[in-house]
PDB file of C-alpha atoms and ligand atoms in Angstrom:
ATOM      1  CA  MET A 147     117.718  28.429   3.860  1.00 85.00           C
ATOM      2  CA  LYS A 148     117.376  28.361   0.067  1.00 94.00           C
ATOM      3  CA  LYS A 149     113.820  28.527  -1.257  1.00 97.00           C
ATOM      4  CA  LEU A 150     112.532  25.264  -2.714  1.00 98.00           C
ATOM      5  CA  ILE A 151     110.195  25.404  -5.690  1.00 98.00           C
ATOM      6  CA  ALA A 152     108.459  22.174  -6.640  1.00 98.00           C
ATOM      7  CA  ALA A 153     106.658  21.327  -9.878  1.00 98.00           C
ATOM      8  CA  ASN A 154     103.649  19.022  -9.728  1.00 98.00           C
ATOM      9  CA  TRP A 155     102.774  18.016 -13.284  1.00 98.00           C
ATOM     10  CA  LYS A 156      99.900  15.774 -12.155  1.00 98.00           C
ATOM     11  CA  LEU A 157      98.768  13.490 -15.008  1.00 98.00           C
ATOM     12  CA  GLN A 158     100.355  15.579 -17.745  1.00 98.00           C
ATOM     13  CA  LYS A 159     103.206  15.095 -20.238  1.00 98.00           C
ATOM     14  CA  SER A 160     104.635  12.019 -21.945  1.00 98.00           C
ATOM     15  CA  PRO A 161     108.222  10.745 -21.600  1.00 98.00           C
ATOM     16  CA  LYS A 162     109.153  12.544 -24.846  1.00 97.00           C
ATOM     17  CA  GLU A 163     107.608  15.778 -23.601  1.00 98.00           C
ATOM     18  CA  THR A 164     109.433  15.309 -20.304  1.00 98.00           C
ATOM     19  CA  GLU A 165     112.778  15.076 -22.090  1.00 97.00           C
ATOM     20  CA  ALA A 166     111.981  18.139 -24.215  1.00 97.00           C
ATOM     21  CA  TYR A 167     110.977  20.067 -21.089  1.00 98.00           C
ATOM     22  CA  PHE A 168     114.258  19.333 -19.339  1.00 98.00           C
ATOM     23  CA  ARG A 169     116.288  20.301 -22.409  1.00 97.00           C
ATOM     24  CA  ALA A 170     114.584  23.708 -22.313  1.00 97.00           C
ATOM     25  CA  TRP A 171     114.842  23.837 -18.530  1.00 97.00           C
ATOM     26  CA  ALA A 172     118.646  23.563 -18.624  1.00 96.00           C
ATOM     27  CA  THR A 173     118.745  26.973 -20.343  1.00 96.00           C
ATOM     28  CA  GLU A 174     116.007  28.542 -18.215  1.00 96.00           C
ATOM     29  CA  ALA A 175     117.694  27.481 -14.966  1.00 95.00           C
ATOM     30  CA  GLU A 176     121.172  28.764 -15.818  1.00 94.00           C
ATOM     31  CA  ASP A 177     121.001  31.753 -13.449  1.00 94.00           C
ATOM     32  CA  LEU A 178     118.747  30.195 -10.851  1.00 96.00           C
ATOM     33  CA  GLY A 179     121.307  28.519  -8.615  1.00 95.00           C
ATOM     34  CA  ALA A 180     119.984  30.485  -5.629  1.00 96.00           C
ATOM     35  CA  VAL A 181     116.818  28.359  -5.625  1.00 97.00           C
ATOM     36  CA  ASP A 182     116.346  24.597  -5.198  1.00 97.00           C
ATOM     37  CA  PHE A 183     113.959  22.794  -7.546  1.00 98.00           C
ATOM     38  CA  VAL A 184     112.225  19.446  -7.569  1.00 98.00           C
ATOM     39  CA  PHE A 185     109.970  18.030 -10.277  1.00 98.00           C
ATOM     40  CA  PHE A 186     107.127  15.575  -9.816  1.00 98.00           C
ATOM     41  CA  PRO A 187     106.314  14.121 -13.245  1.00 98.00           C
ATOM     42  CA  PRO A 188     103.842  11.246 -13.669  1.00 98.00           C
ATOM     43  CA  ALA A 189     105.358   7.913 -12.527  1.00 98.00           C
ATOM     44  CA  THR A 190     105.488   6.692 -16.140  1.00 98.00           C
ATOM     45  CA  ASN A 191     107.977   9.507 -16.894  1.00 98.00           C
ATOM     46  CA  LEU A 192     110.437   8.991 -14.047  1.00 98.00           C
ATOM     47  CA  GLU A 193     112.926   7.258 -16.353  1.00 98.00           C
ATOM     48  CA  ALA A 194     112.709  10.175 -18.769  1.00 98.00           C
ATOM     49  CA  ALA A 195     113.382  12.584 -15.900  1.00 98.00           C
ATOM     50  CA  ALA A 196     116.364  10.458 -14.860  1.00 98.00           C
ATOM     51  CA  ARG A 197     117.732  10.600 -18.419  1.00 96.00           C
ATOM     52  CA  SER A 198     117.845  14.381 -18.206  1.00 92.00           C
ATOM     53  CA  GLY A 199     120.635  13.792 -15.708  1.00 88.00           C
ATOM     54  CA  SER A 200     120.515  17.169 -14.029  1.00 89.00           C
ATOM     55  CA  VAL A 201     117.263  17.616 -12.135  1.00 96.00           C
ATOM     56  CA  SER A 202     116.036  16.481  -8.771  1.00 98.00           C
ATOM     57  CA  PHE A 203     112.756  14.633  -9.164  1.00 98.00           C
ATOM     58  CA  GLY A 204     110.301  12.380  -7.426  1.00 98.00           C
ATOM     59  CA  ALA A 205     107.043  10.453  -7.686  1.00 98.00           C
ATOM     60  CA  GLN A 206     103.651  12.060  -6.993  1.00 98.00           C
ATOM     61  CA  ASN A 207     102.621   9.156  -4.791  1.00 98.00           C
ATOM     62  CA  CYS A 208     103.769   5.720  -3.647  1.00 98.00           C
ATOM     63  CA  TYR A 209     102.315   2.703  -1.927  1.00 98.00           C
ATOM     64  CA  PHE A 210     103.240   1.904   1.664  1.00 98.00           C
ATOM     65  CA  GLU A 211     104.685  -1.503   0.780  1.00 97.00           C
ATOM     66  CA  LYS A 212     107.760  -1.819  -1.411  1.00 96.00           C
ATOM     67  CA  SER A 213     106.382  -4.661  -3.506  1.00 97.00           C
ATOM     68  CA  GLY A 214     103.721  -7.370  -3.553  1.00 98.00           C
ATOM     69  CA  ALA A 215     100.216  -8.015  -4.850  1.00 98.00           C
ATOM     70  CA  PHE A 216      99.149  -4.367  -5.119  1.00 98.00           C
ATOM     71  CA  THR A 217      97.954  -3.926  -8.695  1.00 98.00           C
ATOM     72  CA  GLY A 218      98.427  -0.466 -10.110  1.00 97.00           C
ATOM     73  CA  GLU A 219     100.438   0.940  -7.226  1.00 98.00           C
ATOM     74  CA  ILE A 220     103.813   2.732  -7.359  1.00 98.00           C
ATOM     75  CA  SER A 221     106.855   1.349  -5.558  1.00 98.00           C
ATOM     76  CA  ALA A 222     108.937   3.946  -3.725  1.00 98.00           C
ATOM     77  CA  SER A 223     111.973   1.663  -3.774  1.00 98.00           C
ATOM     78  CA  VAL A 224     111.744   1.297  -7.574  1.00 98.00           C
ATOM     79  CA  ALA A 225     111.310   5.073  -7.911  1.00 98.00           C
ATOM     80  CA  LYS A 226     114.498   5.376  -5.873  1.00 98.00           C
ATOM     81  CA  GLU A 227     116.320   2.891  -8.107  1.00 98.00           C
ATOM     82  CA  ILE A 228     115.330   5.017 -11.116  1.00 98.00           C
ATOM     83  CA  GLY A 229     116.898   8.030  -9.404  1.00 98.00           C
ATOM     84  CA  ALA A 230     113.996   9.705  -7.616  1.00 98.00           C
ATOM     85  CA  GLU A 231     114.987  11.579  -4.477  1.00 98.00           C
ATOM     86  CA  TRP A 232     111.538  12.706  -3.424  1.00 98.00           C
ATOM     87  CA  ILE A 233     107.981  11.443  -2.944  1.00 98.00           C
ATOM     88  CA  LEU A 234     104.988  13.774  -2.834  1.00 98.00           C
ATOM     89  CA  LEU A 235     102.428  12.534  -0.327  1.00 98.00           C
ATOM     90  CA  GLY A 236      98.861  13.369   0.587  1.00 98.00           C
ATOM     91  CA  HIS A 237      98.142  15.807  -2.222  1.00 98.00           C
ATOM     92  CA  SER A 238      94.530  16.968  -1.957  1.00 97.00           C
ATOM     93  CA  GLU A 239      93.692  15.193  -5.238  1.00 97.00           C
ATOM     94  CA  ARG A 240      94.986  11.942  -3.730  1.00 98.00           C
ATOM     95  CA  ARG A 241      92.916  12.556  -0.620  1.00 97.00           C
ATOM     96  CA  SER A 242      89.682  13.551  -2.370  1.00 96.00           C
ATOM     97  CA  LEU A 243      89.734  11.481  -5.597  1.00 97.00           C
ATOM     98  CA  PHE A 244      91.589   8.389  -4.374  1.00 97.00           C
ATOM     99  CA  PHE A 245      90.400   8.322  -0.771  1.00 97.00           C
ATOM    100  CA  GLU A 246      93.788   8.576   0.918  1.00 98.00           C
ATOM    101  CA  THR A 247      93.572   8.886   4.659  1.00 98.00           C
ATOM    102  CA  ASN A 248      96.053  10.348   7.135  1.00 98.00           C
ATOM    103  CA  GLU A 249      96.652   6.793   8.343  1.00 98.00           C
ATOM    104  CA  MET A 250      97.701   5.644   4.857  1.00 98.00           C
ATOM    105  CA  ILE A 251      99.837   8.751   4.420  1.00 98.00           C
ATOM    106  CA  SER A 252     101.591   8.086   7.717  1.00 98.00           C
ATOM    107  CA  LYS A 253     102.510   4.535   6.586  1.00 98.00           C
ATOM    108  CA  LYS A 254     103.799   5.932   3.290  1.00 98.00           C
ATOM    109  CA  LEU A 255     105.825   8.584   5.105  1.00 97.00           C
ATOM    110  CA  ARG A 256     107.503   5.984   7.274  1.00 97.00           C
ATOM    111  CA  LEU A 257     108.461   3.886   4.242  1.00 98.00           C
ATOM    112  CA  VAL A 258     109.754   6.933   2.353  1.00 98.00           C
ATOM    113  CA  HIS A 259     111.867   7.843   5.361  1.00 97.00           C
ATOM    114  CA  GLU A 260     113.135   4.271   5.774  1.00 97.00           C
ATOM    115  CA  LEU A 261     114.273   4.332   2.127  1.00 98.00           C
ATOM    116  CA  GLY A 262     116.156   7.600   2.617  1.00 97.00           C
ATOM    117  CA  LEU A 263     113.883   9.486   0.224  1.00 98.00           C
ATOM    118  CA  GLN A 264     112.610  12.983   0.992  1.00 98.00           C
ATOM    119  CA  PRO A 265     108.893  13.266   1.696  1.00 98.00           C
ATOM    120  CA  MET A 266     106.845  16.313   0.730  1.00 98.00           C
ATOM    121  CA  LEU A 267     103.644  16.154   2.749  1.00 98.00           C
ATOM    122  CA  CYS A 268     100.653  18.170   1.527  1.00 98.00           C
ATOM    123  CA  VAL A 269      98.079  19.535   3.933  1.00 98.00           C
ATOM    124  CA  GLY A 270      95.271  22.040   3.495  1.00 98.00           C
ATOM    125  CA  GLU A 271      91.662  22.812   4.255  1.00 97.00           C
ATOM    126  CA  SER A 272      88.651  22.753   1.918  1.00 96.00           C
ATOM    127  CA  LEU A 273      86.533  25.838   1.285  1.00 94.00           C
ATOM    128  CA  GLU A 274      83.822  24.440   3.526  1.00 94.00           C
ATOM    129  CA  GLU A 275      86.338  23.936   6.330  1.00 96.00           C
ATOM    130  CA  ARG A 276      87.720  27.465   5.933  1.00 95.00           C
ATOM    131  CA  GLU A 277      84.253  28.969   5.944  1.00 93.00           C
ATOM    132  CA  GLY A 278      83.366  26.813   8.942  1.00 96.00           C
ATOM    133  CA  GLU A 279      86.432  28.277  10.711  1.00 96.00           C
ATOM    134  CA  VAL A 280      87.992  24.885  11.358  1.00 98.00           C
ATOM    135  CA  THR A 281      91.168  25.431   9.287  1.00 97.00           C
ATOM    136  CA  GLU A 282      93.506  25.142  12.280  1.00 98.00           C
ATOM    137  CA  MET A 283      91.784  22.025  13.536  1.00 98.00           C
ATOM    138  CA  VAL A 284      92.041  20.409  10.094  1.00 98.00           C
ATOM    139  CA  LEU A 285      95.722  21.300   9.669  1.00 98.00           C
ATOM    140  CA  ARG A 286      96.591  20.063  13.144  1.00 98.00           C
ATOM    141  CA  LYS A 287      94.805  16.766  12.547  1.00 98.00           C
ATOM    142  CA  GLN A 288      96.417  16.219   9.131  1.00 98.00           C
ATOM    143  CA  LEU A 289      99.895  16.941  10.513  1.00 98.00           C
ATOM    144  CA  THR A 290      99.516  14.998  13.742  1.00 98.00           C
ATOM    145  CA  GLU A 291      98.010  11.894  12.178  1.00 98.00           C
ATOM    146  CA  SER A 292     100.266  11.868   9.102  1.00 98.00           C
ATOM    147  CA  LEU A 293     103.444  12.275  11.158  1.00 98.00           C
ATOM    148  CA  GLN A 294     102.396   9.595  13.636  1.00 95.00           C
ATOM    149  CA  GLY A 295     105.230   7.130  14.166  1.00 93.00           C
ATOM    150  CA  LEU A 296     107.778   9.114  12.139  1.00 96.00           C
ATOM    151  CA  LYS A 297     111.057   9.633  13.976  1.00 95.00           C
ATOM    152  CA  THR A 298     111.138  13.238  15.216  1.00 95.00           C
ATOM    153  CA  GLY A 299     113.667  15.424  13.467  1.00 92.00           C
ATOM    154  CA  SER A 300     113.398  13.347  10.269  1.00 92.00           C
ATOM    155  CA  GLU A 301     113.830  15.351   7.120  1.00 92.00           C
ATOM    156  CA  LEU A 302     110.479  16.705   6.022  1.00 97.00           C
ATOM    157  CA  THR A 303     108.981  19.280   3.697  1.00 98.00           C
ATOM    158  CA  VAL A 304     105.372  20.326   4.183  1.00 98.00           C
ATOM    159  CA  ALA A 305     103.287  21.957   1.457  1.00 98.00           C
ATOM    160  CA  TYR A 306     100.364  24.003   2.726  1.00 98.00           C
ATOM    161  CA  GLU A 307      97.799  24.039  -0.073  1.00 97.00           C
ATOM    162  CA  PRO A 308      94.337  25.374   0.660  1.00 97.00           C
ATOM    163  CA  VAL A 309      92.174  23.075  -1.480  1.00 95.00           C
ATOM    164  CA  TRP A 310      90.052  25.997  -2.712  1.00 94.00           C
ATOM    165  CA  ALA A 311      93.156  27.652  -4.194  1.00 94.00           C
ATOM    166  CA  ILE A 312      94.366  24.628  -6.201  1.00 92.00           C
ATOM    167  CA  GLY A 313      93.875  25.040  -9.939  1.00 89.00           C
ATOM    168  CA  THR A 314      91.229  27.714  -9.381  1.00 90.00           C
ATOM    169  CA  GLY A 315      93.216  30.889  -9.977  1.00 86.00           C
ATOM    170  CA  ARG A 316      92.155  31.914  -6.476  1.00 87.00           C
ATOM    171  CA  VAL A 317      95.244  32.508  -4.335  1.00 85.00           C
ATOM    172  CA  ALA A 318      95.051  32.731  -0.574  1.00 89.00           C
ATOM    173  CA  GLY A 319      95.534  36.304   0.637  1.00 93.00           C
ATOM    174  CA  PRO A 320      98.822  37.321   2.316  1.00 95.00           C
ATOM    175  CA  ASP A 321      97.231  37.335   5.770  1.00 96.00           C
ATOM    176  CA  GLN A 322      95.723  33.898   5.262  1.00 96.00           C
ATOM    177  CA  VAL A 323      99.078  32.532   4.061  1.00 97.00           C
ATOM    178  CA  ALA A 324     100.999  34.200   6.903  1.00 98.00           C
ATOM    179  CA  HIS A 325      98.576  32.876   9.487  1.00 98.00           C
ATOM    180  CA  ALA A 326      98.431  29.325   8.113  1.00 98.00           C
ATOM    181  CA  HIS A 327     102.214  29.043   7.730  1.00 98.00           C
ATOM    182  CA  ALA A 328     102.876  30.349  11.239  1.00 98.00           C
ATOM    183  CA  PHE A 329     100.330  27.853  12.554  1.00 98.00           C
ATOM    184  CA  VAL A 330     101.849  24.943  10.585  1.00 98.00           C
ATOM    185  CA  ARG A 331     105.288  25.921  11.952  1.00 98.00           C
ATOM    186  CA  GLU A 332     103.915  25.961  15.501  1.00 98.00           C
ATOM    187  CA  VAL A 333     102.413  22.481  15.150  1.00 98.00           C
ATOM    188  CA  LEU A 334     105.564  21.141  13.478  1.00 98.00           C
ATOM    189  CA  ILE A 335     107.665  22.451  16.388  1.00 98.00           C
ATOM    190  CA  GLU A 336     105.299  20.742  18.848  1.00 97.00           C
ATOM    191  CA  LEU A 337     105.597  17.479  16.919  1.00 97.00           C
ATOM    192  CA  GLY A 338     109.406  17.629  16.671  1.00 97.00           C
ATOM    193  CA  PHE A 339     109.690  18.640  13.015  1.00 97.00           C
ATOM    194  CA  GLY A 340     110.315  22.358  13.491  1.00 96.00           C
ATOM    195  CA  ASN A 341     113.146  22.522  10.943  1.00 96.00           C
ATOM    196  CA  SER A 342     110.957  21.487   8.029  1.00 97.00           C
ATOM    197  CA  ARG A 343     110.548  23.699   5.000  1.00 98.00           C
ATOM    198  CA  ILE A 344     106.968  24.893   4.551  1.00 98.00           C
ATOM    199  CA  LEU A 345     105.916  25.538   0.957  1.00 98.00           C
ATOM    200  CA  TYR A 346     102.795  27.337  -0.180  1.00 97.00           C
ATOM    201  CA  GLY A 347     100.746  25.894  -3.046  1.00 97.00           C
ATOM    202  CA  GLY A 348      97.583  26.911  -4.874  1.00 96.00           C
ATOM    203  CA  SER A 349      97.518  28.956  -8.112  1.00 95.00           C
ATOM    204  CA  VAL A 350     101.088  30.231  -7.674  1.00 96.00           C
ATOM    205  CA  LYS A 351     102.292  32.176 -10.726  1.00 96.00           C
ATOM    206  CA  ALA A 352     105.096  34.609 -11.521  1.00 97.00           C
ATOM    207  CA  ASP A 353     102.897  37.605 -10.703  1.00 95.00           C
ATOM    208  CA  ASN A 354     101.966  36.503  -7.176  1.00 96.00           C
ATOM    209  CA  ALA A 355     105.119  34.567  -6.220  1.00 97.00           C
ATOM    210  CA  GLY A 356     107.264  37.586  -5.309  1.00 96.00           C
ATOM    211  CA  PRO A 357     105.072  38.976  -2.504  1.00 96.00           C
ATOM    212  CA  LEU A 358     104.158  35.480  -1.254  1.00 97.00           C
ATOM    213  CA  SER A 359     107.827  34.508  -1.023  1.00 97.00           C
ATOM    214  CA  LYS A 360     108.482  37.384   1.409  1.00 97.00           C
ATOM    215  CA  ILE A 361     105.964  36.138   3.976  1.00 97.00           C
ATOM    216  CA  SER A 362     107.651  34.564   6.982  1.00 96.00           C
ATOM    217  CA  HIS A 363     107.601  30.761   7.096  1.00 97.00           C
ATOM    218  CA  VAL A 364     107.046  30.606   3.322  1.00 98.00           C
ATOM    219  CA  ASP A 365     110.091  28.573   2.324  1.00 98.00           C
ATOM    220  CA  GLY A 366     109.078  28.005  -1.285  1.00 98.00           C
ATOM    221  CA  PHE A 367     106.204  26.853  -3.464  1.00 98.00           C
ATOM    222  CA  LEU A 368     104.466  23.795  -4.848  1.00 98.00           C
ATOM    223  CA  VAL A 369     103.284  24.708  -8.339  1.00 98.00           C
ATOM    224  CA  GLY A 370     100.846  22.889 -10.605  1.00 98.00           C
ATOM    225  CA  GLY A 371      99.603  24.668 -13.749  1.00 97.00           C
ATOM    226  CA  ALA A 372     102.397  27.248 -13.956  1.00 98.00           C
ATOM    227  CA  SER A 373     105.082  24.541 -13.788  1.00 98.00           C
ATOM    228  CA  LEU A 374     104.065  22.968 -17.101  1.00 98.00           C
ATOM    229  CA  GLU A 375     106.093  25.408 -19.214  1.00 98.00           C
ATOM    230  CA  PRO A 376     109.805  25.828 -18.383  1.00 98.00           C
ATOM    231  CA  SER A 377     109.583  29.599 -18.911  1.00 98.00           C
ATOM    232  CA  SER A 378     106.594  30.186 -16.606  1.00 98.00           C
ATOM    233  CA  PHE A 379     108.124  27.923 -13.956  1.00 98.00           C
ATOM    234  CA  ALA A 380     111.467  29.749 -14.154  1.00 98.00           C
ATOM    235  CA  ALA A 381     109.619  33.084 -13.924  1.00 98.00           C
ATOM    236  CA  ILE A 382     108.274  32.038 -10.506  1.00 98.00           C
ATOM    237  CA  ALA A 383     111.807  31.446  -9.257  1.00 98.00           C
ATOM    238  CA  LYS A 384     113.008  34.759 -10.727  1.00 97.00           C
ATOM    239  CA  ALA A 385     110.206  36.563  -8.904  1.00 96.00           C
ATOM    240  CA  CYS A 386     111.589  35.228  -5.606  1.00 94.00           C
ATOM    241  CA  LEU A 387     115.187  36.393  -6.113  1.00 91.00           C
TER     242      LEU A 387
HETATM  243  P1  LIG B 269      98.056  24.812  -9.080  1.00 72.85           P
HETATM  244  O1  LIG B 269      98.275  23.376  -8.396  1.00 72.85           O
HETATM  245  O2  LIG B 269      99.354  25.556  -8.986  1.00 72.85           O
HETATM  246  O3  LIG B 269      97.658  24.505 -10.507  1.00 72.85           O
HETATM  247  O4  LIG B 269      96.969  25.492  -8.313  1.00 72.85           O
HETATM  248  C1  LIG B 269      99.001  23.251  -7.207  1.00 72.85           C
HETATM  249  C2  LIG B 269      99.014  21.814  -6.747  1.00 72.85           C
HETATM  250  O5  LIG B 269      98.038  21.087  -6.991  1.00 72.85           O
HETATM  251  O6  LIG B 269      99.986  21.363  -6.144  1.00 72.85           O
END
């Protein structure tokens, strides 16, 4: 399976900056056909991503209804009309800052699947949970509750992102990554989603991506900070070749 490397820009870049990024990206990505990429720009820049014509992209979130009286929400079906192929769901910032629950994420996942879009589901434990030795329990609960009601075997990508490693410069150690990914795989098999790709996320950069990419069950990365420049994002992919 090809590695998948995803860029999460969070609330960064304007439509103009998005277009400039993808112009530069076309050159950076010339020799990177061995890797799959997906970009998650802010929802306001999806049209700009679509105009670039050559990248796979998606929204960082969506609501679990297609339309209606839901002020401020993002419609997955409109994202699809714009050309999005993916929706990122359950990112730890959505969970902690915007109070998303596994129940909400499961409704979103079902809609995303119904629309034929590809979901990327984020899971991961907080520092407190890791130190309290409940990481496995937390991951199992997030996966089980989020995948509730989703047809088994549906296309799915999971991003394991330990919350304490996101944007902190603190990467999980190889043993921690190996253990967590093997555990996520085990739970996904139990739940009927064993073929999913499992990405690692949390302070991934060119200098740590190579060794991380060799760990079994690490099928790619979800990258925040280091995805904001085309050259540093491309360097992550090069480190995996
Ligand atoms: P980071 O973010 O690479 O800046 O740690 C990862 C993420 O939030 O998905």
